[in-house]
PDB file of C-alpha atoms in Angstrom:
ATOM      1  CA  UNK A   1       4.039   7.526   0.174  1.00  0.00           C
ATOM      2  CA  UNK A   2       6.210  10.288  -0.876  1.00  0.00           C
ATOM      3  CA  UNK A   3       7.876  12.346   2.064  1.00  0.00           C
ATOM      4  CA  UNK A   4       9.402  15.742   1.369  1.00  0.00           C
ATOM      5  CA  UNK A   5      10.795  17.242   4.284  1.00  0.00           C
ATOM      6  CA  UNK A   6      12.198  21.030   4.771  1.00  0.00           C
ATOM      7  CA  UNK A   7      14.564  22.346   7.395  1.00  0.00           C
ATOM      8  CA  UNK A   8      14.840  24.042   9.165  1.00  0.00           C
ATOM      9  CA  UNK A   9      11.372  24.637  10.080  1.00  0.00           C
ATOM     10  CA  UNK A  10      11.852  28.064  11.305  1.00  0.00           C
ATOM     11  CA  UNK A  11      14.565  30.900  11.488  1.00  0.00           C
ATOM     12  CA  UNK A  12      15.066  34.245  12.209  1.00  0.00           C
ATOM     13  CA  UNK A  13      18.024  36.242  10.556  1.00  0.00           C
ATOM     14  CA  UNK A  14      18.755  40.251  10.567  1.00  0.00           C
ATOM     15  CA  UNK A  15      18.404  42.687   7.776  1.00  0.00           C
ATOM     16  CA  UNK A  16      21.367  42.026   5.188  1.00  0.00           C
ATOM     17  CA  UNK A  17      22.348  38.562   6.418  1.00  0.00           C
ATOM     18  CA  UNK A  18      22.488  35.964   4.027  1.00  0.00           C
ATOM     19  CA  UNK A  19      20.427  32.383   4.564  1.00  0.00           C
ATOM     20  CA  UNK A  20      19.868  29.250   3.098  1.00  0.00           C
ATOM     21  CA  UNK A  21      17.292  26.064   3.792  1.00  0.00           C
ATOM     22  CA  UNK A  22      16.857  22.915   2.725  1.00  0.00           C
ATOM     23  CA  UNK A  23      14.194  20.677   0.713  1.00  0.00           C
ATOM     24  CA  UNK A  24      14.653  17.042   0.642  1.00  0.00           C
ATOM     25  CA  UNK A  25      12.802  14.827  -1.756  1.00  0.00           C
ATOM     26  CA  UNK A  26      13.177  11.019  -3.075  1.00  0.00           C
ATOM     27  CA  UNK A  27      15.897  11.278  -5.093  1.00  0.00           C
ATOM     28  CA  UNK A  28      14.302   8.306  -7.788  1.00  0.00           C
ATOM     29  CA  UNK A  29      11.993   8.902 -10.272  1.00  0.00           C
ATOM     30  CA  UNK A  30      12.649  12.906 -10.172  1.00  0.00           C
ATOM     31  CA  UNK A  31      10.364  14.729 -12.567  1.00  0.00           C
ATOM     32  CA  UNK A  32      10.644  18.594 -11.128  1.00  0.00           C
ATOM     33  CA  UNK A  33      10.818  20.591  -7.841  1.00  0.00           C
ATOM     34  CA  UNK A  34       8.944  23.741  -7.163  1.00  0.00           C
ATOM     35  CA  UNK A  35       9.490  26.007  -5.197  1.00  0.00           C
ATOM     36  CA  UNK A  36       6.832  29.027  -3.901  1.00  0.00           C
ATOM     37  CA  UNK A  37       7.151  31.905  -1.129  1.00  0.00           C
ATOM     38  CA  UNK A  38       4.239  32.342   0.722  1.00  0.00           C
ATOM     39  CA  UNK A  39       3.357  35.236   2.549  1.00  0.00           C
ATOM     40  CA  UNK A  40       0.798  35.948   5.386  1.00  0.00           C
ATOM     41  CA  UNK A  41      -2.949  36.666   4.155  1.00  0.00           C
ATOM     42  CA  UNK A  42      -1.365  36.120   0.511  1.00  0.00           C
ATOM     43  CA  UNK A  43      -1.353  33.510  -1.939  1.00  0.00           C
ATOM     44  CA  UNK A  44       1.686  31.047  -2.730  1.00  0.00           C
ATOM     45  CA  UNK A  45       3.618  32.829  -5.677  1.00  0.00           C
ATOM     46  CA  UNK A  46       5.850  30.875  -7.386  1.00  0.00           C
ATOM     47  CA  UNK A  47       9.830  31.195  -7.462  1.00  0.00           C
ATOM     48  CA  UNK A  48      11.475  28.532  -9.656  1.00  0.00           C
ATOM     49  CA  UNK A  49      10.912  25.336 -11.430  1.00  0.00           C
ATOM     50  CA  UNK A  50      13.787  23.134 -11.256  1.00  0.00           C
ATOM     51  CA  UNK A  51      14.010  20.132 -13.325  1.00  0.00           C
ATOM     52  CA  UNK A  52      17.691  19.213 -14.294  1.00  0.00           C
ATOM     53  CA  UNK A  53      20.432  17.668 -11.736  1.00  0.00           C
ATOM     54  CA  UNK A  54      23.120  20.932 -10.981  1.00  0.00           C
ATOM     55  CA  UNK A  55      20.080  22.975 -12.101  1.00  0.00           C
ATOM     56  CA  UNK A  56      20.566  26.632 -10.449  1.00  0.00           C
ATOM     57  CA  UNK A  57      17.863  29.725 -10.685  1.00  0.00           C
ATOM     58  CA  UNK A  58      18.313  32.942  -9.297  1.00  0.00           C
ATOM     59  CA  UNK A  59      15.759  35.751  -9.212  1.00  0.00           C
ATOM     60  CA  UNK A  60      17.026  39.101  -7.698  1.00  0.00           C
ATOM     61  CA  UNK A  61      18.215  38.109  -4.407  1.00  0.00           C
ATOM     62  CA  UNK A  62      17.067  34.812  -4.480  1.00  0.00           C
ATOM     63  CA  UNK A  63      18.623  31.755  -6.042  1.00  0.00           C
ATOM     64  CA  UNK A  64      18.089  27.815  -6.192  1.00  0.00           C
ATOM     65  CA  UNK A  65      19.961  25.054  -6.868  1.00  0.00           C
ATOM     66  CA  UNK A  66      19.080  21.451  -7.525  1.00  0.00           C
ATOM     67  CA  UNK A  67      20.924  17.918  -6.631  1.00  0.00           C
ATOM     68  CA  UNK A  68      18.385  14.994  -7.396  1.00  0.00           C
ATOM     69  CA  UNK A  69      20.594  12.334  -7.309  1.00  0.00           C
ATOM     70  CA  UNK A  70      20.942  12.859  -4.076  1.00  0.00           C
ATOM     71  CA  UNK A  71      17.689  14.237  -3.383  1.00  0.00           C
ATOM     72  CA  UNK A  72      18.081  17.838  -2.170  1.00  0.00           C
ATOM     73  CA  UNK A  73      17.601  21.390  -3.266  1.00  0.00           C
ATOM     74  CA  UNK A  74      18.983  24.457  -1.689  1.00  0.00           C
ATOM     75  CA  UNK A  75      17.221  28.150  -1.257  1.00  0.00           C
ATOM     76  CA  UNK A  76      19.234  31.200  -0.918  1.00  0.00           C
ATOM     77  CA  UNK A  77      18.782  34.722  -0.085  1.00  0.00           C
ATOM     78  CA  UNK A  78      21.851  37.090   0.034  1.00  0.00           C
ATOM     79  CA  UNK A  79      20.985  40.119   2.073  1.00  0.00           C
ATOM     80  CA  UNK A  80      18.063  39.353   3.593  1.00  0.00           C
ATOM     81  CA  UNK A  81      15.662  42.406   3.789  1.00  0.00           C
ATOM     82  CA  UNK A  82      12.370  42.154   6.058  1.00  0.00           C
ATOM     83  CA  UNK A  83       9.917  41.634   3.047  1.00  0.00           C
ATOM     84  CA  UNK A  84      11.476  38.312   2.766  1.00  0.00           C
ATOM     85  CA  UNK A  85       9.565  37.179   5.509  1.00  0.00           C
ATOM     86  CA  UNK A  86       7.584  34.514   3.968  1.00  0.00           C
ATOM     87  CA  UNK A  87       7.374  30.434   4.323  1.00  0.00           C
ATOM     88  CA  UNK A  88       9.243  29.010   1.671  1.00  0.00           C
ATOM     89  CA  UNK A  89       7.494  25.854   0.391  1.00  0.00           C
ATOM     90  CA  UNK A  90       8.902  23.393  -1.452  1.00  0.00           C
ATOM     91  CA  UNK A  91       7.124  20.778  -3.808  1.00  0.00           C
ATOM     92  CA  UNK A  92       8.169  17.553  -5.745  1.00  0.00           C
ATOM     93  CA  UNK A  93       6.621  17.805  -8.865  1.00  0.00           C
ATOM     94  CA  UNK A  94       4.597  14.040  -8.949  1.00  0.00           C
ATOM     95  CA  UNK A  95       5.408  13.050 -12.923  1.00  0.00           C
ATOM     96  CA  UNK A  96       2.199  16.109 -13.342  1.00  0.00           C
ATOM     97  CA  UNK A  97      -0.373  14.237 -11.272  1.00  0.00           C
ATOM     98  CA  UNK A  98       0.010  15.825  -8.211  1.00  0.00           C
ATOM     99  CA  UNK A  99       2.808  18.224  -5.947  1.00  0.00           C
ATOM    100  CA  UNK A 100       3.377  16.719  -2.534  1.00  0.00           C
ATOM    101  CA  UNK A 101       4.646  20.127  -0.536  1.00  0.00           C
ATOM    102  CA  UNK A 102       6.981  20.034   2.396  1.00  0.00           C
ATOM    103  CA  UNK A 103       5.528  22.092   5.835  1.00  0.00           C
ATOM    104  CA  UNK A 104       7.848  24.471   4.584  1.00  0.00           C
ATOM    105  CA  UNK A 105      10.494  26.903   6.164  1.00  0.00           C
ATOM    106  CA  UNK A 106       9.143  29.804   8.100  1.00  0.00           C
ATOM    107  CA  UNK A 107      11.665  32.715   7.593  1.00  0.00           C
ATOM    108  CA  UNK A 108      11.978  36.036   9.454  1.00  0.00           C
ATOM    109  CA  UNK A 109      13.580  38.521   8.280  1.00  0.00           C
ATOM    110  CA  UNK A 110      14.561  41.584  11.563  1.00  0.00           C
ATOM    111  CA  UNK A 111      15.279  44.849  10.933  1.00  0.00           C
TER     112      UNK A 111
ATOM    113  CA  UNK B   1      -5.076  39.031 -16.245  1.00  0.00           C
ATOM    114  CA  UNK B   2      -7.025  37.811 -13.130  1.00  0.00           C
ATOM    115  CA  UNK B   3      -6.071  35.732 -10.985  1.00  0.00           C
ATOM    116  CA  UNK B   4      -7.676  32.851  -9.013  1.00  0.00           C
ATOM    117  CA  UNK B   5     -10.313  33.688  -7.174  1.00  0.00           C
ATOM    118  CA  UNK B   6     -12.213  31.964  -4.258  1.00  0.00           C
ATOM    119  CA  UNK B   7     -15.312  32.308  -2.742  1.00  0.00           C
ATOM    120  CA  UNK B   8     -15.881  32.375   0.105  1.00  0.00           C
ATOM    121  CA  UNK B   9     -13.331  33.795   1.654  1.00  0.00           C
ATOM    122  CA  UNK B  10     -14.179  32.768   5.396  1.00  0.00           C
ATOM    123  CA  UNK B  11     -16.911  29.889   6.705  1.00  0.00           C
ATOM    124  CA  UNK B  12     -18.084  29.212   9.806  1.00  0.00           C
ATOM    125  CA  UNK B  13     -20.102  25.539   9.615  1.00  0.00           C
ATOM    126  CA  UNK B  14     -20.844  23.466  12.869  1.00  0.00           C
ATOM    127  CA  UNK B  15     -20.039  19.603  12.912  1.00  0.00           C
ATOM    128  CA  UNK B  16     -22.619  17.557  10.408  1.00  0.00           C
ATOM    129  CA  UNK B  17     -22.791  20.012   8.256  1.00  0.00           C
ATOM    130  CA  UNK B  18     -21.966  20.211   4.277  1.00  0.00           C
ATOM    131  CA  UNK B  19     -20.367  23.249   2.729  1.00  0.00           C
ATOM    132  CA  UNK B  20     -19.123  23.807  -0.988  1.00  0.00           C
ATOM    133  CA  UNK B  21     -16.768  26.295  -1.768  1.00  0.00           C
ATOM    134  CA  UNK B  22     -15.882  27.476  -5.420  1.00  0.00           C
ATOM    135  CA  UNK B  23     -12.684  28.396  -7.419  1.00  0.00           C
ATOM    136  CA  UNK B  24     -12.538  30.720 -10.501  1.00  0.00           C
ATOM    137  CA  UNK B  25      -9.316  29.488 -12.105  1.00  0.00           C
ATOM    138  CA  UNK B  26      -7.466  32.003 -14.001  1.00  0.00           C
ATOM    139  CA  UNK B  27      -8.371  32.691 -17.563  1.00  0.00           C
ATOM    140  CA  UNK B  28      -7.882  29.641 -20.243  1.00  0.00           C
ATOM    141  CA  UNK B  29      -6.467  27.355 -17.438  1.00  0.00           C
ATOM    142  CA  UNK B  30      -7.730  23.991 -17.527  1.00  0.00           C
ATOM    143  CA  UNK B  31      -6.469  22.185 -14.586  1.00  0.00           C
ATOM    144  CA  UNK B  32      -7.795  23.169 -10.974  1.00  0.00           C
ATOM    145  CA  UNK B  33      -6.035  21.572  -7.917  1.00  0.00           C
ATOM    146  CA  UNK B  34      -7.187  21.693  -4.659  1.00  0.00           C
ATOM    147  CA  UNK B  35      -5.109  21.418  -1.272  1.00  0.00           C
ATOM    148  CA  UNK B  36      -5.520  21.591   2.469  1.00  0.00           C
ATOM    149  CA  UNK B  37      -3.841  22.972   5.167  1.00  0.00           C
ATOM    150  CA  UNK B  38      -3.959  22.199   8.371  1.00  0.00           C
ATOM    151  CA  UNK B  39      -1.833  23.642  11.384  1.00  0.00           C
ATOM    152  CA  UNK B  40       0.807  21.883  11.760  1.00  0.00           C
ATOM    153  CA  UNK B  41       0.454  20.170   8.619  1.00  0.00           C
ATOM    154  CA  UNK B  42       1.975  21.104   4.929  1.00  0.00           C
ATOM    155  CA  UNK B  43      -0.400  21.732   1.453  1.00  0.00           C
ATOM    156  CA  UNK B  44      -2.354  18.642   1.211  1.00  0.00           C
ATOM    157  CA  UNK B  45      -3.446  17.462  -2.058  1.00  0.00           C
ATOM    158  CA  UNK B  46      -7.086  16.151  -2.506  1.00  0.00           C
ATOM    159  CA  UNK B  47      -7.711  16.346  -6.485  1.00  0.00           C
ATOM    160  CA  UNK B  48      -7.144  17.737  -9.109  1.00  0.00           C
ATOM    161  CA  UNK B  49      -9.954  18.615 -12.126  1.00  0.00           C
ATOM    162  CA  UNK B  50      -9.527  18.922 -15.858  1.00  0.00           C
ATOM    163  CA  UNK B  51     -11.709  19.305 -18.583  1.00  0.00           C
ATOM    164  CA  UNK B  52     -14.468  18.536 -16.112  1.00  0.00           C
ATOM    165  CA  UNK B  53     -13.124  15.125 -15.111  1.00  0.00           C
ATOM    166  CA  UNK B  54     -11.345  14.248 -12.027  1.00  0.00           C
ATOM    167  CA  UNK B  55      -7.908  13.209 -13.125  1.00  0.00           C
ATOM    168  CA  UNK B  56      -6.185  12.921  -9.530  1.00  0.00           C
ATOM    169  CA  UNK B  57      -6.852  11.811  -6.071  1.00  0.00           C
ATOM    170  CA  UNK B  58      -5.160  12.229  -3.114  1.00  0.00           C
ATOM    171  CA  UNK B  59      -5.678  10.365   0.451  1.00  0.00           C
ATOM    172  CA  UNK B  60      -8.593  11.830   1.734  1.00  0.00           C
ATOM    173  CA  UNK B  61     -12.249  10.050   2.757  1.00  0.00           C
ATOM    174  CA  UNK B  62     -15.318  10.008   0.252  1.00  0.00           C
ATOM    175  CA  UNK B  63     -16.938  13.080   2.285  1.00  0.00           C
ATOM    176  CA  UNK B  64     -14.419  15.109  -0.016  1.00  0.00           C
ATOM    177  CA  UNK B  65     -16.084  15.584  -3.764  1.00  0.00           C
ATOM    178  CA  UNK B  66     -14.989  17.914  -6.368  1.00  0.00           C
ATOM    179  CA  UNK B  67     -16.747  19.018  -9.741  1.00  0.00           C
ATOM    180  CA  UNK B  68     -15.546  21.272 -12.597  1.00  0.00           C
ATOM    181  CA  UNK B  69     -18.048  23.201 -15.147  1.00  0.00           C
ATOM    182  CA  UNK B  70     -17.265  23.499 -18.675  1.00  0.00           C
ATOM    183  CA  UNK B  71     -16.193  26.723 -17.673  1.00  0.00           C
ATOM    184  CA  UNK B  72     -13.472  25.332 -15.977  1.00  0.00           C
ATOM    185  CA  UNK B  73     -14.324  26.930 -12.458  1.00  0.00           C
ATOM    186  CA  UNK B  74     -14.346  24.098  -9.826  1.00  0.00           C
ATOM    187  CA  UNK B  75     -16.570  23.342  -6.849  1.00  0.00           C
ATOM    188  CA  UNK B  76     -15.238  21.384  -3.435  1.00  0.00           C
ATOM    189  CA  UNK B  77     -17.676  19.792  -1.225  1.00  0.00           C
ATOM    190  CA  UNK B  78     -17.639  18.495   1.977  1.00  0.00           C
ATOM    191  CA  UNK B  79     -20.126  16.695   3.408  1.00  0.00           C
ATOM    192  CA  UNK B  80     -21.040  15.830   7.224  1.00  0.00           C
ATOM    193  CA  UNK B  81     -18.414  18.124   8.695  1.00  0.00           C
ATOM    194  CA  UNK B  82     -16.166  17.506  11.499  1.00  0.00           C
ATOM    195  CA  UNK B  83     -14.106  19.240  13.586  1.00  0.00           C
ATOM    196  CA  UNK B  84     -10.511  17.896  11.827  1.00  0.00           C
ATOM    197  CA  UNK B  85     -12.177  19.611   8.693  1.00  0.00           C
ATOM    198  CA  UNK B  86     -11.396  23.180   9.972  1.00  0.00           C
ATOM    199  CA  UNK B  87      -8.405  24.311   7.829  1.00  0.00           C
ATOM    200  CA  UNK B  88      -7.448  26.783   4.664  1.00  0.00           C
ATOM    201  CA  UNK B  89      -8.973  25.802   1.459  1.00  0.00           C
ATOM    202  CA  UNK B  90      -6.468  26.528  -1.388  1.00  0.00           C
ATOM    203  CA  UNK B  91      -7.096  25.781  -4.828  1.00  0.00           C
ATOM    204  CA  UNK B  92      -4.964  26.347  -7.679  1.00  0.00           C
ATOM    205  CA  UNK B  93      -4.826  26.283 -11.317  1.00  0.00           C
ATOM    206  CA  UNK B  94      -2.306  25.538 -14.597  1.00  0.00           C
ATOM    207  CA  UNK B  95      -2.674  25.303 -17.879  1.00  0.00           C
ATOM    208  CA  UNK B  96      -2.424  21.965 -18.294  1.00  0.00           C
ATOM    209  CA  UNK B  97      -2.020  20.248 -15.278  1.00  0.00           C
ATOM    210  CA  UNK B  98       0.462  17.183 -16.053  1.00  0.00           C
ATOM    211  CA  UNK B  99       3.041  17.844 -17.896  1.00  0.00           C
ATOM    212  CA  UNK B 100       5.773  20.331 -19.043  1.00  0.00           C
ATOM    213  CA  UNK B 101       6.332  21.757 -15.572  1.00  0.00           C
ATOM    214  CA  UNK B 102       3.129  23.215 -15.333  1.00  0.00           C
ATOM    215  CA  UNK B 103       3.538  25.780 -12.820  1.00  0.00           C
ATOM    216  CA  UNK B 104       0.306  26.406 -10.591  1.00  0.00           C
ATOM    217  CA  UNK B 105      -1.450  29.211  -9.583  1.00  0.00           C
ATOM    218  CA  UNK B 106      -2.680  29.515  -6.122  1.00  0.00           C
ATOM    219  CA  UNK B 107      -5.943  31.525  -4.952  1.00  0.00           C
ATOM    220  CA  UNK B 108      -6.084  33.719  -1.350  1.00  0.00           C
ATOM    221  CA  UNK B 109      -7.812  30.361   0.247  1.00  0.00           C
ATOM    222  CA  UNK B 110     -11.159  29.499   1.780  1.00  0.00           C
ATOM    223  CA  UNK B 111     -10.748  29.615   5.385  1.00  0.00           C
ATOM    224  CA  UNK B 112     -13.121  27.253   6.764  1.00  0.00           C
ATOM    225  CA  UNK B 113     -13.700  26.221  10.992  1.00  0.00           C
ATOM    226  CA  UNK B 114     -16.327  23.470  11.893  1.00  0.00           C
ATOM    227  CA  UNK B 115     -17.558  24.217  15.521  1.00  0.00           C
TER     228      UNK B 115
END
């Protein structure tokens, strides 16, 4: 059974602080990781796809990085603003067949 | 471009029940997914659908039955409700499914309590 795991569960930062979580995954047999912000009463939206060991994304504010031989990625925001408030989900990518999602990390962004 | 729609959006059902809810994948995708959620609990996977066969499976009981249409909109059903079946319904869709990174496309969710 794969386990992907995401820490830490929950945190609260204020407006213009910078924060990072965690997504752990096996680290053999890596296909691709996913990773999708989900806010309240909204759909997941997608951020990045990461697929290649030392892989890093970055969209606006937000930026990824990707270690699978060790089996982690990283999620950053610089400056966090209060529409980031979202649970980030992670999801190992299951060679196509299937993503197995983490219970994600629930982030809260203060003004 | 639409996106994914679901219908309904909320479902009240009491225990022994069946229910089916639908998903309208977005326009020329050919792979639906469909995952639960729980509190407590992360996206669940319970199949996948393309080209109007079931492709994938995940870990859940028989009372759990998909269908696709030609038109590629999908159909879950669950049959003789109970009480651990109250959850959020989400259903998403790709182009392809396996394969190149197919990134999926999520709907708003089918919010679903058994009393």
């Amino acid at each position: 059974i794969l386990n992907v795991e995401q820490s830490p569960q929950s945190l609260h930062v204020q407006e213009g602080d910078s924060t990072n979580f965690t997504c752990s995954f096996p680290s053999s047999n890596f296909y691709a990781l996913h990773w999708y912000r989900w806010e309240t009463a909204k759909s997941p939206e997608a951020l990045f796809v990461m697929t290649l060991n030392g892989d890093e994304k970055k969209k606006g504010r937000i930026s990824a990085t990707l270690n699978t031989k060790e089996g982690y990625s990283y999620l950053y925001i610089k400056g966090s603003q209060p529409e980031d408030s979202a649970t980030y989900l992670c999801a190992f990518d299951n060679y196509g067949q299937n993503f197995v999602f983490g219970p994600g990390t629930r982030l809260s962004a203060l003004p | 471009k639409a996106g994914v729609t679901q219908t309904p959006r909320y479902l009240i059902k009491t225990r022994g029940q069946q229910v089916t809810l639908s998903c309208s994948p977005i326009s020329g995708h050919r792979s639906v997914s469909w995952y639960q959620q729980t509190p407590g609990q992360g996206l669940q996977f319970l199949f996948e659908y393309f080209s109007e066969t079931q492709r994938n499976k995940g870990n859940f009981p028989g009372r759990f039955s998909g269908r696709q249409f030609s038109n590629s909109r999908s159909e879950m059903n669950v049959s003789t409700l109970e009480l651990g079946d109250s959850a959020l319904y989400l259903c998403a869709s790709s182009l392809e499914g396996s394969s190149s990174y197919n990134e999926q496309f999520f709907g708003p969710g089918t919010r679903l309590t058994v009393l």
